[in-house]
Short mmCIF file of C-alpha atoms and ligand atoms in Angstrom, two decimals:
data_model
loop_
_atom_site.label_atom_id
_atom_site.label_comp_id
_atom_site.label_asym_id
_atom_site.label_seq_id
_atom_site.Cartn_x
_atom_site.Cartn_y
_atom_site.Cartn_z
CA UNK C 270 -0.07 -0.08 -0.17
CA UNK C 271 1.06 3.80 -0.95
CA UNK C 272 0.03 6.76 0.00
CA UNK C 273 0.39 9.63 -1.62
CA UNK C 274 2.02 12.96 -0.58
CA UNK C 275 1.92 15.20 -3.74
CA UNK C 276 -0.16 18.75 -2.90
CA UNK C 277 -4.38 18.37 -2.14
CA UNK C 278 -4.62 20.87 -4.75
CA UNK C 279 -1.86 20.12 -7.67
CA UNK C 280 -2.58 22.87 -9.81
CA UNK C 281 -2.79 25.77 -8.10
CA UNK C 282 0.24 25.54 -5.82
CA UNK C 283 0.65 29.07 -5.73
CA UNK C 284 -1.58 31.72 -3.76
CA UNK C 285 -4.07 33.40 -6.03
CA UNK C 286 -5.20 36.79 -6.33
CA UNK C 287 -8.17 35.84 -3.91
CA UNK C 288 -9.13 38.58 -1.30
CA UNK C 289 -8.17 35.03 0.98
CA UNK C 290 -5.80 33.06 -0.44
CA UNK C 291 -4.99 29.74 1.50
CA UNK C 292 -2.84 27.26 -0.24
CA UNK C 293 -2.07 23.35 0.71
CA UNK C 294 -2.32 24.43 4.03
CA UNK C 295 -1.01 22.09 6.60
CA UNK C 296 -0.76 22.79 10.50
CA UNK C 297 0.96 19.53 12.50
CA UNK C 298 1.09 19.86 16.12
CA UNK C 299 4.06 17.98 18.21
CA UNK C 300 2.06 16.66 20.46
CA UNK C 301 3.68 12.91 23.20
CA UNK C 302 1.43 11.16 21.49
CA UNK C 303 3.40 12.00 17.86
CA UNK C 304 2.88 14.55 15.06
CA UNK C 305 -1.37 15.08 15.39
CA UNK C 306 -1.52 16.07 11.73
CA UNK C 307 -4.83 18.31 11.86
CA UNK C 308 -4.60 20.09 8.50
CA UNK C 309 -2.75 18.43 5.92
CA UNK C 310 -3.05 20.22 2.37
CA UNK C 311 -6.04 22.55 2.48
CA UNK C 312 -6.55 24.65 -0.16
CA UNK C 313 -9.59 27.39 -0.87
CA UNK C 314 -10.01 30.84 -1.63
CA UNK C 315 -12.07 33.36 -0.48
CA UNK C 316 -13.30 36.83 -1.88
CA UNK C 317 -14.59 40.43 -0.24
CA UNK C 318 -17.80 40.70 1.10
CA UNK C 319 -18.62 36.70 -0.26
CA UNK C 320 -19.27 34.10 2.58
CA UNK C 321 -17.50 30.89 2.76
CA UNK C 322 -19.28 27.94 4.83
CA UNK C 323 -16.18 25.37 6.27
CA UNK C 324 -18.13 22.19 7.24
CA UNK C 325 -17.35 18.91 8.38
CA UNK C 326 -17.59 16.70 11.66
CA UNK C 327 -15.78 17.33 15.42
CA UNK C 328 -12.38 17.14 15.06
CA UNK C 329 -12.34 17.64 10.73
CA UNK C 330 -10.04 20.61 11.73
CA UNK C 331 -12.10 23.54 11.24
CA UNK C 332 -11.00 25.38 14.04
CA UNK C 333 -7.39 24.70 13.46
CA UNK C 334 -7.46 26.11 10.25
CA UNK C 335 -8.66 29.49 11.00
CA UNK C 336 -6.49 29.69 14.01
CA UNK C 337 -3.88 29.45 11.49
CA UNK C 338 -5.11 32.51 9.21
CA UNK C 339 -5.77 34.07 12.36
CA UNK C 340 -1.80 33.50 13.26
CA UNK C 341 -2.64 31.87 16.40
CA UNK C 342 -1.65 28.75 17.01
CA UNK C 343 2.00 28.16 19.09
CA UNK C 344 4.82 28.68 16.52
CA UNK C 345 7.08 26.40 19.18
CA UNK C 346 4.89 23.31 19.15
CA UNK C 347 3.12 23.67 16.18
CA UNK C 348 4.65 23.54 12.01
CA UNK C 349 2.17 25.60 9.61
CA UNK C 350 3.56 25.44 6.02
CA UNK C 351 1.73 26.43 2.75
CA UNK C 352 0.69 29.66 1.78
CA UNK C 353 -2.21 32.25 4.04
CA UNK C 354 -2.07 35.06 1.65
CA UNK C 355 -4.98 38.20 3.06
CA UNK C 356 -4.97 40.59 0.30
CA UNK C 357 -1.69 39.74 -1.01
CA UNK C 358 -0.21 39.51 1.99
CA UNK C 359 1.86 36.04 3.31
CA UNK C 360 0.65 35.33 7.19
CA UNK C 361 3.04 32.86 7.66
CA UNK C 362 6.15 34.63 7.50
CA UNK C 363 4.31 37.54 8.75
CA UNK C 364 6.35 38.68 12.42
CA UNK C 365 3.78 38.32 15.95
CA UNK C 366 3.19 41.99 15.62
CA UNK C 367 2.11 42.63 12.22
CA UNK C 368 -0.62 39.50 12.36
CA UNK C 369 -1.20 41.22 16.02
CA UNK C 370 -2.11 45.08 14.02
CA UNK C 371 -3.52 42.95 11.69
CA UNK C 372 -6.37 41.21 14.10
CA UNK C 373 -8.70 43.30 14.97
CA UNK C 374 -8.39 45.83 11.82
CA UNK C 375 -8.30 43.57 9.45
CA UNK C 376 -9.75 39.88 10.72
CA UNK C 377 -10.87 39.38 13.67
CA UNK C 378 -12.98 35.89 15.34
CA UNK C 379 -15.96 35.80 16.24
CA UNK C 380 -16.26 32.31 18.86
CA UNK C 381 -19.05 29.49 19.82
CA UNK C 382 -18.33 30.73 23.63
CA UNK C 383 -18.93 34.01 24.18
CA UNK C 384 -17.94 33.59 28.11
CA UNK C 385 -14.00 32.71 27.31
CA UNK C 386 -14.31 36.16 24.18
CA UNK C 387 -15.43 38.22 26.84
CA UNK C 388 -13.42 39.04 30.11
CA UNK C 389 -15.86 38.68 33.22
CA UNK C 390 -13.93 41.78 35.12
CA UNK C 391 -14.46 44.80 31.99
CA UNK C 392 -17.87 46.25 31.04
CA UNK C 393 -19.51 45.24 27.94
CA UNK C 394 -18.55 49.02 26.84
CA UNK C 395 -14.67 49.29 27.51
CA UNK C 396 -14.05 45.48 25.53
CA UNK C 397 -15.64 46.95 22.48
CA UNK C 398 -14.30 50.14 22.45
CA UNK C 399 -10.58 48.31 23.51
CA UNK C 400 -9.64 47.33 20.24
CA UNK C 401 -10.82 50.94 18.45
CA UNK C 402 -8.84 52.71 21.04
CA UNK C 403 -6.02 50.35 19.57
CA UNK C 404 -5.71 50.51 16.33
CA UNK C 405 -7.70 52.84 15.42
CA UNK C 406 -6.22 55.12 17.71
CA UNK C 407 -9.79 56.66 19.30
CA UNK C 408 -9.97 58.80 22.79
CA UNK C 409 -11.74 57.23 25.73
CA UNK C 410 -15.00 59.07 24.82
CA UNK C 411 -14.69 58.31 21.11
CA UNK C 412 -13.96 54.73 21.72
CA UNK C 413 -17.55 54.69 24.19
CA UNK C 414 -19.49 56.55 21.32
CA UNK C 415 -18.22 54.00 19.02
CA UNK C 416 -19.20 50.84 21.72
CA UNK C 417 -22.55 52.44 22.02
CA UNK C 418 -23.08 52.72 18.50
CA UNK C 419 -22.31 49.33 17.97
CA UNK C 420 -23.94 47.61 20.35
CA UNK C 421 -27.06 49.50 18.43
CA UNK C 422 -26.51 48.05 15.75
CA UNK C 423 -26.14 44.61 16.60
CA UNK C 424 -29.60 45.11 18.06
CA UNK C 425 -28.97 45.44 22.15
CA UNK C 426 -31.81 47.50 23.59
CA UNK C 427 -31.09 50.44 25.17
CA UNK C 428 -27.28 50.81 24.64
CA UNK C 429 -26.51 53.95 26.58
CA UNK C 430 -27.54 51.94 29.41
CA UNK C 431 -25.72 48.66 28.80
CA UNK C 432 -22.79 49.84 27.69
CA UNK C 433 -21.83 49.95 31.21
CA UNK C 434 -22.74 46.45 31.96
CA UNK C 435 -20.44 43.17 32.65
CA UNK C 436 -21.10 40.24 30.46
CA UNK C 437 -22.96 38.30 33.11
CA UNK C 438 -25.46 40.63 33.62
CA UNK C 439 -25.92 39.87 29.50
CA UNK C 440 -28.01 36.99 28.26
CA UNK C 441 -26.25 34.41 26.26
CA UNK C 442 -27.64 35.69 23.10
CA UNK C 443 -26.67 39.45 24.25
CA UNK C 444 -23.12 38.47 24.91
CA UNK C 445 -23.05 36.42 21.17
CA UNK C 446 -23.48 39.98 19.98
CA UNK C 447 -21.80 42.09 22.16
CA UNK C 448 -18.90 39.53 20.64
CA UNK C 449 -20.09 40.66 16.88
CA UNK C 450 -20.06 44.05 18.46
CA UNK C 451 -16.05 43.15 19.30
CA UNK C 452 -15.27 41.92 16.32
CA UNK C 453 -16.76 44.76 13.75
CA UNK C 454 -14.95 47.81 16.54
CA UNK C 455 -12.96 48.13 14.13
CA UNK C 456 -14.42 47.33 10.28
CA UNK C 457 -13.01 44.01 9.52
CA UNK C 458 -12.08 43.00 5.88
CA UNK C 459 -12.49 39.23 7.39
CA UNK C 460 -14.73 37.81 9.98
CA UNK C 461 -14.06 34.18 11.29
CA UNK C 462 -16.97 33.22 12.44
CA UNK C 463 -16.16 29.63 14.08
CA UNK C 464 -19.63 27.68 15.43
CA UNK C 465 -21.59 31.37 16.32
CA UNK C 466 -24.47 29.99 17.22
CA UNK C 467 -24.08 26.40 18.24
CA UNK C 468 -24.35 27.29 22.28
CA UNK C 469 -27.74 28.87 20.95
CA UNK C 470 -31.45 28.05 21.06
CA UNK C 471 -32.61 28.08 17.32
CA UNK C 472 -34.89 31.44 17.45
CA UNK C 473 -32.12 33.08 18.81
CA UNK C 474 -29.78 31.35 16.37
CA UNK C 475 -31.57 32.77 13.16
CA UNK C 476 -31.38 36.14 14.91
CA UNK C 477 -27.96 36.58 15.09
CA UNK C 478 -27.66 35.02 11.83
CA UNK C 479 -30.08 37.19 10.49
CA UNK C 480 -28.18 40.13 11.75
CA UNK C 481 -24.08 39.03 10.76
CA UNK C 482 -25.98 38.83 7.08
CA UNK C 483 -27.17 42.20 7.43
CA UNK C 484 -24.19 43.02 8.82
CA UNK C 485 -22.18 41.61 6.10
CA UNK C 486 -24.27 43.48 4.10
CA UNK C 487 -23.49 46.89 5.74
CA UNK C 488 -18.94 46.04 6.61
CA UNK C 489 -19.24 44.47 3.22
CA UNK C 490 -16.68 41.92 5.22
CA UNK C 491 -15.80 38.37 4.05
CA UNK C 492 -16.83 35.64 6.16
CA UNK C 493 -16.13 32.06 6.94
CA UNK C 494 -18.47 30.43 8.80
CA UNK C 495 -17.34 27.27 10.32
CA UNK C 496 -20.09 25.03 11.52
CA UNK C 497 -21.25 21.05 11.81
CA UNK C 498 -24.54 22.46 10.42
CA UNK C 499 -25.34 22.76 7.20
CA UNK C 500 -28.69 24.77 7.69
CA UNK C 501 -26.46 27.21 9.17
CA UNK C 502 -24.35 27.37 5.62
CA UNK C 503 -27.42 27.14 3.39
CA UNK C 504 -28.79 29.62 5.01
CA UNK C 505 -25.89 32.68 4.91
CA UNK C 506 -22.50 30.96 2.45
CA UNK C 507 -22.12 31.72 -0.89
CA UNK C 508 -19.89 28.63 -0.86
CA UNK C 509 -18.98 25.42 1.15
CA UNK C 510 -16.12 23.40 1.77
CA UNK C 511 -16.19 20.43 3.32
CA UNK C 512 -13.77 18.74 5.24
CA UNK C 513 -13.07 15.39 6.45
CA UNK C 514 -9.63 14.72 8.88
CA UNK C 515 -8.21 17.96 8.15
CA UNK C 516 -8.09 17.94 4.24
CA UNK C 517 -10.80 19.34 1.69
CA UNK C 518 -13.50 16.44 0.12
CA UNK C 519 -15.88 18.43 -2.15
CA UNK C 520 -15.97 22.22 -2.36
CA UNK C 521 -18.52 24.03 -4.71
CA UNK C 522 -21.40 27.06 -4.47
CA UNK C 523 -24.01 26.23 -1.74
CA UNK C 524 -26.43 25.17 -4.36
CA UNK C 525 -23.94 22.60 -6.01
CA UNK C 526 -22.98 21.12 -2.56
CA UNK C 527 -26.43 21.41 -1.58
CA UNK C 528 -28.55 19.70 -3.86
CA UNK C 529 -25.66 17.52 -5.82
CA UNK C 530 -23.12 16.59 -3.20
CA UNK C 531 -20.68 15.00 -5.04
CA UNK C 532 -18.32 12.99 -2.05
CA UNK C 533 -19.72 10.08 0.50
CA UNK C 534 -19.01 12.04 3.53
CA UNK C 535 -21.16 14.93 1.52
CA UNK C 536 -24.05 12.60 1.01
CA UNK C 537 -23.96 11.02 4.28
CA UNK C 538 -23.96 14.76 6.33
CA UNK C 539 -26.57 15.54 4.26
CA UNK C 540 -28.41 12.14 4.05
CA UNK C 541 -28.69 12.29 8.64
CA UNK C 542 -29.85 15.88 8.82
CA UNK C 543 -33.40 15.81 9.21
CA UNK C 544 -33.73 19.25 8.34
CA UNK C 545 -32.53 18.81 5.19
CA UNK C 546 -34.45 15.44 4.24
CA UNK C 547 -38.23 15.70 2.18
CA UNK C 548 -39.45 13.10 2.67
CA UNK C 549 -40.34 11.48 5.82
CA UNK C 550 -40.62 8.00 4.70
CA UNK C 551 -36.55 8.32 3.92
CA UNK C 552 -35.20 7.34 7.73
CA UNK C 553 -32.38 9.69 8.48
CA UNK C 554 -28.87 7.62 7.47
CA UNK C 555 -25.98 8.67 9.89
CA UNK C 556 -22.90 8.43 8.91
CA UNK C 557 -21.51 4.18 10.50
CA UNK C 558 -18.43 5.20 13.08
CA UNK C 559 -16.67 8.22 13.77
CA UNK C 560 -13.85 10.70 12.59
CA UNK C 561 -10.50 8.98 13.10
CA UNK C 562 -7.59 10.18 14.63
CA UNK C 563 -5.27 12.68 13.36
CA UNK C 564 -2.13 11.44 15.37
CA UNK C 565 -2.52 8.30 12.79
CA UNK C 566 -5.19 8.83 10.11
CA UNK C 567 -6.00 5.95 7.60
CA UNK C 568 -4.30 5.76 4.82
CA UNK C 569 -5.69 6.60 1.37
CA UNK C 570 -8.68 8.44 1.55
CA UNK C 571 -9.11 8.85 5.08
CA UNK C 572 -12.49 8.14 4.71
CA UNK C 573 -12.26 4.89 3.51
CA UNK C 574 -13.25 3.13 6.98
CA UNK C 575 -16.73 4.73 7.34
CA UNK C 576 -17.41 4.79 3.08
CA UNK C 577 -19.79 2.43 1.45
CA UNK C 578 -19.20 2.46 -1.99
CA UNK C 579 -15.31 1.41 -1.55
CA UNK C 580 -16.92 -1.91 -3.67
CA UNK C 581 -16.82 0.33 -6.78
CA UNK C 582 -13.67 1.46 -6.84
CA UNK C 583 -11.38 -1.35 -8.39
CA UNK C 584 -8.30 -2.68 -6.56
CA UNK C 585 -7.46 -1.19 -3.27
CA UNK C 586 -7.59 2.65 -4.60
CA UNK C 587 -9.49 4.12 -2.04
CA UNK C 588 -6.90 2.73 0.88
CA UNK C 589 -3.76 2.72 -0.75
CA UNK C 590 -4.04 6.11 -3.06
CA UNK C 591 -5.31 9.84 -1.61
CA UNK C 592 -7.53 10.81 -3.89
CA UNK C 593 -6.97 14.80 -5.32
CA UNK C 594 -8.67 17.36 -4.82
CA UNK C 595 -8.77 19.44 -7.91
CA UNK C 596 -9.77 23.35 -8.49
CA UNK C 597 -12.98 24.74 -8.42
CA UNK C 598 -16.04 23.24 -7.83
CA UNK C 599 -14.97 19.46 -7.16
CA UNK C 600 -14.52 16.29 -4.72
CA UNK C 601 -11.83 14.07 -3.85
CA UNK C 602 -12.64 10.79 -4.14
CA UNK C 603 -11.82 7.66 -6.81
CA UNK C 604 -15.62 6.98 -7.71
CA UNK C 605 -16.03 8.06 -11.29
CA UNK C 606 -17.61 10.70 -12.11
CA UNK C 607 -20.27 8.22 -14.11
CA UNK C 608 -20.62 6.24 -10.66
CA UNK C 609 -21.08 9.21 -8.46
CA UNK C 610 -23.81 9.93 -10.65
CA UNK C 611 -25.36 7.20 -11.02
CA UNK C 612 -25.24 6.56 -6.71
CA UNK C 613 -26.32 10.07 -6.62
CA UNK C 614 -29.53 9.69 -8.51
CA UNK C 615 -30.72 6.48 -7.23
CA UNK C 616 -29.68 6.68 -3.41
CA UNK C 617 -28.61 10.08 -2.13
CA UNK C 618 -30.84 11.98 -4.22
CA UNK C 619 -34.75 10.48 -3.06
CA UNK C 620 -33.69 11.25 0.64
CA UNK C 621 -33.15 15.47 -0.38
CA UNK C 622 -35.35 17.86 -0.74
N1 ADP V 142 -3.22 22.56 20.01
C1 ADP V 142 -3.65 21.29 20.10
N2 ADP V 142 -2.65 20.06 19.79
C2 ADP V 142 -2.68 18.54 19.65
N3 ADP V 142 -3.69 18.59 18.81
C3 ADP V 142 -4.79 19.59 18.17
C4 ADP V 142 -4.65 20.74 18.89
N4 ADP V 142 -6.06 21.71 18.83
C5 ADP V 142 -6.77 20.33 18.24
N5 ADP V 142 -6.13 19.69 17.88
C6 ADP V 142 -6.28 18.57 17.14
O1 ADP V 142 -6.62 19.08 15.85
C7 ADP V 142 -8.04 18.67 15.51
C8 ADP V 142 -8.66 18.89 15.04
O2 ADP V 142 -9.42 20.45 15.89
P1 ADP V 142 -10.66 21.03 15.43
O3 ADP V 142 -9.52 22.57 13.97
O4 ADP V 142 -10.98 21.79 16.47
O5 ADP V 142 -11.73 20.63 14.83
P2 ADP V 142 -12.27 20.90 14.49
O6 ADP V 142 -13.53 21.33 12.96
O7 ADP V 142 -14.01 20.57 15.44
O8 ADP V 142 -13.14 22.71 14.67
C9 ADP V 142 -8.70 17.84 16.30
O9 ADP V 142 -8.17 16.48 16.19
C10 ADP V 142 -8.22 18.26 18.00
O10 ADP V 142 -8.00 17.03 19.02
S1 SF4 V 143 -12.02 7.68 -2.30
FE1 SF4 V 143 -13.19 5.38 -1.73
S2 SF4 V 143 -13.33 5.42 0.51
FE2 SF4 V 143 -12.64 8.10 -0.54
S3 SF4 V 143 -15.08 8.86 -0.41
FE3 SF4 V 143 -14.32 7.84 -2.52
S4 SF4 V 143 -15.35 5.53 -2.47
FE4 SF4 V 143 -15.14 6.40 -0.69
MG1 MG V 144 -14.44 23.63 16.50
#
């Protein structure tokens, strides 16, 4: 058995001229148990003002990818290779100081849990105003005005009063809004939202997603929306990147990926989702097994131990040869286009809307 190690996206080795261009990104952690290949050859592009949804089960490398874009990995025990170009600037070669300047001003992150991002010791207003003071040289008074303005924009009632509250005086949904306000303080061109609504109930979730869409219209930010929920990307994103075991397995527009998915893993994700299954007679079809350890990922196609279609591929290709992901609309799988179409029409499409 051989394992192919060539770059995932062979034809596009150099960074493209998209606003954010990631090429053959690898993020490997040295641990006591060995090297964790959390991201292992990932490429994608994002244009200004557009939203890319990155989806995949827990542990597929979504958060690690985006922490790499923000330059937040501990460089002493993390190897980051490949290229991350933001507006033409190569971030993998940027100094800590340069990255710190970019974070907040040019790119900002919205985390899943506002409590970990907000300090309990400072008022909400001070924390929203802080990056504005730091990056724009604004006075304390201007930063406070800015904070009130942003609190209003994200839908906090009585912002003049609430600006002096501490995070614990806010509800979960309001804290999430406050964190969005904090991220927007300096009009970042790139906003990375990592499972921003996972901890919230469905109604608040929908409100926050609507809010993000409105703010994107107003601020023109590019957004990376990380989620394990395909419903969320269907609602928010222009393009989707499906990740499995630290690699991209499928990429396309939202419509293409949700309506005519091409990769067996995406089929599994979609077939196990209750709200995208139109025909109630079709039972949900969860993906068997669980995501692999990235300390010792499966050979060949990392999905092969869980894939129900390996018998359609001749020889031992699924376990022996890593499928590549060509540029553009594509899936990384050894099935032929004809095989995929046939399986899709016979087995998958009847389950989807
Ligand atoms: N600092 C770290 N050291 C070692 N392994 C890590 C570290 N951070 C993340 N990982 C591992 O990398 C893999 C991908 O993690 P992550 O990107 O957080 O997944 P998710 O897709 O759920 O966001 C997981 O197996 C996780 O355990
Ligand atoms: S390459 Fe083989 S194991 Fe991987 S998704 Fe395609 S058919 Fe399944
Ligand atoms: Mg994550």
